[in-house]
Amino acid sequence: MLRRYLPVLDWGRSYDRHALSNDLIAAVIVTIMLIPQSLAYALLAGLPPEAGIYASIVPILLYSVFGTSRSLAVGPVAVVSLLTATAVGQVAAQGTAGYAVAALTLALLSGGFLVILGLFRLGFLANFLSHPVIAGFITASGLLIAASQLKHILGIPAEGHTLFEILASLAGHLSEINLPTVLLGVGATGFLFWVRKGLKPLLIRLGLGPRLAHVIAKAGPVAAVIVTTVLVSQLQLDREGVAIVGAVPQSLPPFTLPDLSLDLVRQLWLPAVLISIIGFVESMSVAQTLAAKKRQRIGPDQELIGLGMANIGAAFTGGYPVTGGFARSVVNFDAGAETPAAGAFTALGLAVAAVALTPLVFFLPKATLAATIIVAVLSLVDLSTLKKTWSYSRSDFAAVSATIVLTLGLGVEIGVASGVLLSVLLHLYKTSRPHVAEVGLVPGTQHFRNIDRHAVETDPHLLSLRVDESLYFVNARFLEDLILDRVTDGCQIRHVVLLFSAVNDLDYSALESLEAINARLRDMDISLHLSEVKGPVMDKLQTGSLLASLNGEVFLSHYCAWQRLASPVPLPPAGA
Amino acid sequence: MLRRYLPVLDWGRSYDRHALSNDLIAAVIVTIMLIPQSLAYALLAGLPPEAGIYASIVPILLYSVFGTSRSLAVGPVAVVSLLTATAVGQVAAQGTAGYAVAALTLALLSGGFLVILGLFRLGFLANFLSHPVIAGFITASGLLIAASQLKHILGIPAEGHTLFEILASLAGHLSEINLPTVLLGVGATGFLFWVRKGLKPLLIRLGLGPRLAHVIAKAGPVAAVIVTTVLVSQLQLDREGVAIVGAVPQSLPPFTLPDLSLDLVRQLWLPAVLISIIGFVESMSVAQTLAAKKRQRIGPDQELIGLGMANIGAAFTGGYPVTGGFARSVVNFDAGAETPAAGAFTALGLAVAAVALTPLVFFLPKATLAATIIVAVLSLVDLSTLKKTWSYSRSDFAAVSATIVLTLGLGVEIGVASGVLLSVLLHLYKTSRPHVAEVGLVPGTQHFRNIDRHAVETDPHLLSLRVDESLYFVNARFLEDLILDRVTDGCQIRHVVLLFSAVNDLDYSALESLEAINARLRDMDISLHLSEVKGPVMDKLQTGSLLASLNGEVFLSHYCAWQRLASPVPLPPAGA
């Protein structure tokens, strides 16, 4: 019982020197990568830079106790930072104390919600976000985030929650562009794009192993941070209008209290739910990808508890909502992390950085941080989903394109909500008109196939229909109409047999529809039979009254029904 | 084309003397029945009594031109009258001119919506009302309507849209009870209950045919109307405080114009949609029941147009929303109506009544009308659905009980909306955790059955899973988790075969999940195979990239897969 809720008891037992050294190496690499990333995401969330570092320390410690993934690195991520900025921006102004406190409240609500979902094993709710909706949302968020960071690259102010608002606001301030900022920002962006595309192949050509080359290439932002910081401090570019990070307190994460006033909770609970679910989905997909490579297992409900505890930790230590991040987890995995202890060591490293290294980032230009964000999020933008869904299924294409357009045009919250709603409605629409095939016997076999696709034997007195969908209220009437239409067309029909091999469930509406079909067919002197009814469906039918009143039989196989009921017109003899 | 939209061209061609005489007889009987019923439902809707008669004249004429049912009688019905009172009561006070005009607007919006649904063939939207939700809604509405009529029986004022409000309001006025009203009301109610239960058997015992006895019993309200009207006028009970119908204008239906101001439309469009759908569902179930008895066909999309035109007609002739009524249609059918011409003759009869007979109802007590409503709606109350759904399926029971409780407690609109939402969510929840059976070979056959229920052969290297649900975003991740859990448990597994006989659809999320399962199994050196994939699903898979990357094969039948992949441990020889 205790081990179920504390996975640390599982892996902690067998922890040895070998795992320790691997975890330590991974932790050093991840720490170096996380320092600029944490500062950058705090900037994106509209919070002071130290909030990003604080959000990486206690949450990662708590996750290493409660989480089930061996490789997941928990902390601030791009999409959740954007969602935080949107949600908190609606209740407080950036830079005020109320803003930071509302971010704590958001983290607490989100963490509490995740823990509750985990305790009640409600993780399946996250499945309502379909893959196309997630893909569309991530793509649109990436574009929104990149656009929102342009202001730091250009050195001008800009506001807005939709692509149009942001671009219009930027355009209105274009005359105020700060040249040194642009040079630093564009330079850093270009460098980071090169690091991402060109450095790894270069290092491999220079003789490094591909895994090491990959890890070093991930440290590119650190180089950009060092070079631009030195440039700004030496050339005193801050006096030329280059925005810098400035003084960051040298401190361990402080103890903070979220504001739980009713009014604030009422405004933030819905964004908190959204952040929780999106964060959980993102985190689970990373964790599962990495776990599968080592044949390990992720417990979705325990993951909810792990991520929830991490967020609750963030709420009490000056952070903001966190989740398992893609980039940092992959680096952690590639650098050889074996257990969640690597996360704990990373937390230690970041704590040291928070105390000792923060004065070094005084002259770090915000443009560099914006550049790291832009390069990171543009890699999330993937328009290929549009093309793939277009060729695979129009309804999935509708969901992904609606999500992209509405996220860009009306903001992240409306975008993702519309995507979910649309995919549910399209699914219901599809199942509302199930495929029903009239089948006949393939000569010489006991198989029945669609009469429109195959040469099969039929009997004018016997109508065999294969129902290719579970029957429930949305399609119950459809079947009723279809059968009644079909039998009023064919005046010779004396038996209708429904082949139920693909009917996996039958709700009360469908039961009543079948009873109505049965009664109406009886009025027409036609009997209704069922064949190949599955065990669970048969169990249900036996509790209802249909079987007692059925004007026909239930056959084990469709061939049994055919043998009993059909007197087929024989196919003409060959050569006749 | 024209005949599709004007079914009258169909049956009008073959109209003969025989049909004419049958239709005329039916029309006389239905007219007699409709006079008190129309007055009563107008009272329920909060409108002057003549509105009920007007709503039965032009709508029934238009339906006989555009509708497809040979027996349906269109006009005011109980549930729609209640919905009208609720909706219009929110925008105007009863008895004002604005109230009557808003009822016209509601009829026009509702008619327009129905016609649009019909033209775009969107009748399937009505299927979102599941049978349990409809049953619960009708039952709760019946109780609400009966409670709302108690004020007329007791002769006291009462208001409210929920059961609690109505009963509390009645209790507050109990001291003002009017004794003559109570005597008339209770007497009429008792008489009508007796007519419903006891008169028909009595008539049959007296030698009448059962059909004639049935039709005469339906005329019971006419007797109650005549007796109580005479009593009131002779004893001058109106001076003792008995509320009477009073002066009703002697006129054909007037030409009226609905108010289409933006503000009113904004307040009424949602109730109009609700009224349309509920009215359509009620009407269709009556029409289909009657049509099946004569092997006739109802065209759902043309029905929408027919009912829509009837409502538009009501809007321009002093009526209010109408639909096909259960009681009147059954009487029409039983009285021998053969074509929609019977409806047209009924309209003529009512027009004569509107011009000539209205002075006769001057002394008709409202208590008698309330009694006819109470007796009619209490026959709609059917709590057996609660019991039946409880034993059949808990989720259907949840839908029906939520609908009843919320309709009674929070009003008709919230009640039915919650019922629809709950049934959709419960359905999605059920499909989110599909039944997946591990199957093995039934010895001596080519059949595969659940290993937990049957004695079957298995192979420790081969995992055969039958997926009993279409795969889509809500359950895609469930399958992913299930398979990965299963293979991390069984270390000897080298092949996973998914038996797809019950998979009717596969959306893009499920495709991506299968690709992820494929990739993760490949990382574990396990191959993934599919068997018995249906044609439509196979067509879709061929447009995606799964088949190209599949780390295994697609088998025509599961037995083929078994033959190729299994090396089963033979069952021990008998007697060993």
Tab-separated table of C-alpha atoms in Angstrom, chain A residues 126-257:
chain	number	residue	atom	x	y	z
A	126	ALA	CA	-7.020	13.450	-19.902
A	127	ASN	CA	-7.975	11.221	-22.839
A	128	PHE	CA	-10.627	13.708	-23.887
A	129	LEU	CA	-7.755	15.642	-25.416
A	130	SER	CA	-7.392	13.807	-28.700
A	131	HIS	CA	-4.008	13.602	-30.412
A	132	PRO	CA	-5.026	16.062	-33.156
A	133	VAL	CA	-6.281	18.547	-30.571
A	134	ILE	CA	-3.038	18.275	-28.600
A	135	ALA	CA	-0.941	18.582	-31.751
A	136	GLY	CA	-2.924	21.601	-32.924
A	137	PHE	CA	-2.776	23.191	-29.506
A	138	ILE	CA	0.985	22.703	-29.093
A	139	THR	CA	1.631	24.067	-32.586
A	140	ALA	CA	-0.550	27.111	-32.074
A	141	SER	CA	0.885	27.699	-28.606
A	142	GLY	CA	4.400	27.551	-30.046
A	143	LEU	CA	3.512	30.227	-32.574
A	144	LEU	CA	1.827	32.359	-29.905
A	145	ILE	CA	4.791	32.034	-27.543
A	146	ALA	CA	7.300	32.880	-30.279
A	147	ALA	CA	5.241	35.942	-31.224
A	148	SER	CA	4.983	37.025	-27.587
A	149	GLN	CA	8.795	36.904	-27.249
A	150	LEU	CA	9.443	39.127	-30.262
A	151	LYS	CA	9.012	42.157	-28.018
A	152	HIS	CA	12.145	41.167	-26.064
A	153	ILE	CA	14.101	40.606	-29.269
A	154	LEU	CA	13.038	43.999	-30.614
A	155	GLY	CA	13.235	45.865	-27.302
A	156	ILE	CA	9.705	47.269	-27.529
A	157	PRO	CA	6.575	46.709	-25.433
A	158	ALA	CA	3.720	44.521	-26.700
A	159	GLU	CA	0.640	42.934	-25.189
A	160	GLY	CA	-2.180	40.557	-26.078
A	161	HIS	CA	-3.351	36.976	-25.793
A	162	THR	CA	-4.051	36.249	-29.456
A	163	LEU	CA	-1.721	36.281	-32.443
A	164	PHE	CA	-3.534	39.246	-33.939
A	165	GLU	CA	-3.398	41.283	-30.735
A	166	ILE	CA	0.314	40.580	-30.256
A	167	LEU	CA	1.279	41.414	-33.839
A	168	ALA	CA	-0.878	44.557	-33.865
A	169	SER	CA	0.671	45.692	-30.603
A	170	LEU	CA	4.194	45.052	-31.952
A	171	ALA	CA	3.399	46.945	-35.143
A	172	GLY	CA	2.212	49.931	-33.118
A	173	HIS	CA	5.598	50.207	-31.377
A	174	LEU	CA	7.879	49.430	-34.328
A	175	SER	CA	9.330	52.944	-34.335
A	176	GLU	CA	10.715	52.414	-30.797
A	177	ILE	CA	12.979	49.490	-31.778
A	178	ASN	CA	16.226	49.344	-29.779
A	179	LEU	CA	19.142	48.553	-32.099
A	180	PRO	CA	21.620	46.968	-29.619
A	181	THR	CA	18.787	44.728	-28.333
A	182	VAL	CA	17.915	43.642	-31.867
A	183	LEU	CA	21.553	42.834	-32.647
A	184	LEU	CA	21.916	40.744	-29.476
A	185	GLY	CA	18.529	39.073	-29.885
A	186	VAL	CA	18.833	38.210	-33.563
A	187	GLY	CA	22.429	37.092	-33.044
A	188	ALA	CA	21.489	34.817	-30.161
A	189	THR	CA	18.519	33.395	-32.064
A	190	GLY	CA	20.640	32.666	-35.119
A	191	PHE	CA	23.343	31.080	-32.984
A	192	LEU	CA	20.868	28.853	-31.182
A	193	PHE	CA	19.246	27.720	-34.422
A	194	TRP	CA	22.710	26.817	-35.664
A	195	VAL	CA	23.505	24.962	-32.447
A	196	ARG	CA	20.293	22.967	-32.843
A	197	LYS	CA	20.817	22.071	-36.495
A	198	GLY	CA	24.537	22.281	-37.159
A	199	LEU	CA	26.499	21.762	-33.943
A	200	LYS	CA	25.672	18.120	-33.343
A	201	PRO	CA	26.781	16.935	-36.832
A	202	LEU	CA	29.918	19.074	-36.437
A	203	LEU	CA	30.806	17.516	-33.080
A	204	ILE	CA	30.240	14.045	-34.491
A	205	ARG	CA	32.520	14.833	-37.411
A	206	LEU	CA	35.098	16.010	-34.846
A	207	GLY	CA	35.025	12.537	-33.357
A	208	LEU	CA	32.602	12.763	-30.422
A	209	GLY	CA	30.095	10.001	-29.800
A	210	PRO	CA	26.541	10.840	-30.977
A	211	ARG	CA	25.095	10.781	-27.459
A	212	LEU	CA	27.707	13.112	-26.041
A	213	ALA	CA	27.364	15.388	-29.095
A	214	HIS	CA	23.619	15.487	-28.495
A	215	VAL	CA	24.048	16.449	-24.837
A	216	ILE	CA	26.654	19.118	-25.559
A	217	ALA	CA	24.462	20.613	-28.289
A	218	LYS	CA	21.698	20.959	-25.688
A	219	ALA	CA	24.038	23.192	-23.651
A	220	GLY	CA	24.143	25.748	-26.466
A	221	PRO	CA	21.926	28.204	-24.573
A	222	VAL	CA	24.544	28.313	-21.797
A	223	ALA	CA	27.139	29.536	-24.279
A	224	ALA	CA	24.729	32.174	-25.609
A	225	VAL	CA	24.002	33.283	-22.045
A	226	ILE	CA	27.692	33.640	-21.173
A	227	VAL	CA	28.681	35.462	-24.361
A	228	THR	CA	25.805	37.954	-24.363
A	229	THR	CA	26.112	38.599	-20.623
A	230	VAL	CA	29.815	39.398	-21.015
A	231	LEU	CA	29.043	41.600	-24.050
A	232	VAL	CA	26.404	43.609	-22.180
A	233	SER	CA	28.504	44.080	-19.059
A	234	GLN	CA	31.697	44.998	-20.968
A	235	LEU	CA	30.025	47.322	-23.477
A	236	GLN	CA	27.605	48.682	-20.833
A	237	LEU	CA	24.791	47.998	-23.272
A	238	ASP	CA	22.229	48.256	-20.440
A	239	ARG	CA	22.805	52.021	-20.596
A	240	GLU	CA	21.915	51.858	-24.325
A	241	GLY	CA	18.455	50.508	-23.493
A	242	VAL	CA	19.137	46.756	-23.527
A	243	ALA	CA	16.790	45.200	-20.966
A	244	ILE	CA	18.706	43.004	-18.509
A	245	VAL	CA	17.666	40.488	-15.891
A	246	GLY	CA	19.123	42.675	-13.107
A	247	ALA	CA	19.355	41.811	-9.452
A	248	VAL	CA	18.134	38.356	-8.546
A	249	PRO	CA	17.970	37.566	-4.816
A	250	GLN	CA	20.652	35.138	-3.615
A	251	SER	CA	18.522	32.735	-1.685
A	252	LEU	CA	17.172	29.239	-1.343
A	253	PRO	CA	13.515	28.921	-2.335
A	254	PRO	CA	11.491	30.976	0.196
A	255	PHE	CA	8.465	29.639	2.055
A	256	THR	CA	5.406	31.240	0.399
A	257	LEU	CA	1.677	31.069	1.054
